[in-house]
């Protein structure tokens, strides 16, 4: 790596961190500060285009779209973080356990990974969400159980490399348990990979949460979720009420792009060999 | 009281057998040198004796008992590269405590300064790190040590200091020490007995 590329990458990473932090902070602050009264129905102000009073316009029930988008994004962020955390935990536990355990367990985990990769994940997600009954548990379970495989493969490969490191052999010779080795030696060294995996998983999770909700398997229609806003707004695009779908879509795109970019830059920082940028 | 290897056979996956029927005897309280050129299987034997590798067949006993497959192994291996033998993310205190909590007297004897305990491995030199590896290997229940090219990477003064320290402790505690090295002058100076690796690999040469 040339001398100028490294500081440039670092500056880009800091910019991404600041931008994502400001965006998340603004969404969370907005969801707390914005008044819920803007979400009550009002016949007089239905389907108003964007203006000073309603920057993102109003919907067919006269509710302020800006408030709905901000509250929807806050909900998406919360669900996204929780789901990505569950998915990262599944990847970590299975990846490390497979690499440190007996060969039959490693083979079983490999088979499970192949199985989950082999099934089209949107169908799988819908099935799981439908089985659980939709809502927050359906979305979290559906998305978390279909997004752990890539990171689990990475963690498993990293752990296999570390398993043969001299300091791990020494630890085994000192009688330390696989649990001790996993928590003291493997996890601290695999943690950058986990952070990158989590951040890169997050935009997928948010998008899939919106997709599941859009398809009718996620949140209930009363919830101000981005997927609900999009599915409500789509029929109005052709009748010229573009703001009902464009603003929620753009807001979702902004959040997803910010996290995807941050994830790519973190990967370039922690593991430059596998990064493209 | 001895570390005894009987009819040991081993081959790396997909390779010719390295050992077919190797025998080795390291009496407690003695220093045995294993000599031979690079790439002839000395380190592999060290790893087998320390339990890091499993033999295809044969027996390794420690004071009459088989080398345990699980739990603490009374044969401890000191590696050639100390920087690879410690977790780069652990402070040195935690590296030491992974084994036991050595007394201040032991630390002083091995040459570990108190202020080094709060440092990370990258903040210490190779010689300083190797002292930690030695202290870590010297648990109260350690019976034998395998020193695999332990000081090859260091300058003459550091080598002399480390060997002086280790040999003193080995004699005082009556430990058995298997020294793997291709430095003949070192082996001549410190070993009670020397074994060429060829004799282990080919115990019955054709006449």
PDB file of C-alpha atoms in Angstrom, chain B residues 3 24-26 30-34 42 45-46 49 75 77 144-148 163 176-180 191 195 200:
ATOM      1  CA  UNK B   3      10.256 -39.454  29.777  1.00  0.00           C
ATOM      2  CA  UNK B  24      14.031 -41.902  23.340  1.00  0.00           C
ATOM      3  CA  UNK B  25      14.841 -41.772  27.025  1.00  0.00           C
ATOM      4  CA  UNK B  26      15.159 -38.531  28.989  1.00  0.00           C
ATOM      5  CA  UNK B  30      19.277 -34.652  32.905  1.00  0.00           C
ATOM      6  CA  UNK B  31      19.755 -32.553  29.790  1.00  0.00           C
ATOM      7  CA  UNK B  32      19.533 -34.487  26.519  1.00  0.00           C
ATOM      8  CA  UNK B  33      20.429 -32.862  23.191  1.00  0.00           C
ATOM      9  CA  UNK B  34      18.789 -33.768  19.906  1.00  0.00           C
ATOM     10  CA  UNK B  42      13.655 -32.642  15.245  1.00  0.00           C
ATOM     11  CA  UNK B  45       9.647 -35.095  17.543  1.00  0.00           C
ATOM     12  CA  UNK B  46       9.488 -32.228  20.057  1.00  0.00           C
ATOM     13  CA  UNK B  49       6.741 -35.593  22.876  1.00  0.00           C
ATOM     14  CA  UNK B  75       5.912 -31.985  29.173  1.00  0.00           C
ATOM     15  CA  UNK B  77       7.389 -27.126  24.817  1.00  0.00           C
ATOM     16  CA  UNK B 144       9.985 -32.154  31.485  1.00  0.00           C
ATOM     17  CA  UNK B 145      10.798 -29.330  29.119  1.00  0.00           C
ATOM     18  CA  UNK B 146      11.417 -29.434  25.382  1.00  0.00           C
ATOM     19  CA  UNK B 147      13.440 -26.426  24.212  1.00  0.00           C
ATOM     20  CA  UNK B 148      13.032 -26.281  20.434  1.00  0.00           C
ATOM     21  CA  UNK B 163      20.431 -20.754  29.118  1.00  0.00           C
ATOM     22  CA  UNK B 176      14.288 -33.381  32.480  1.00  0.00           C
ATOM     23  CA  UNK B 177      15.242 -31.177  29.518  1.00  0.00           C
ATOM     24  CA  UNK B 178      15.273 -32.140  25.850  1.00  0.00           C
ATOM     25  CA  UNK B 179      17.238 -29.557  23.872  1.00  0.00           C
ATOM     26  CA  UNK B 180      16.570 -29.438  20.127  1.00  0.00           C
ATOM     27  CA  UNK B 191      23.972 -31.484  27.504  1.00  0.00           C
ATOM     28  CA  UNK B 195      21.359 -38.087  20.297  1.00  0.00           C
ATOM     29  CA  UNK B 200      15.939 -42.090  15.982  1.00  0.00           C
TER      30      UNK B 200
END
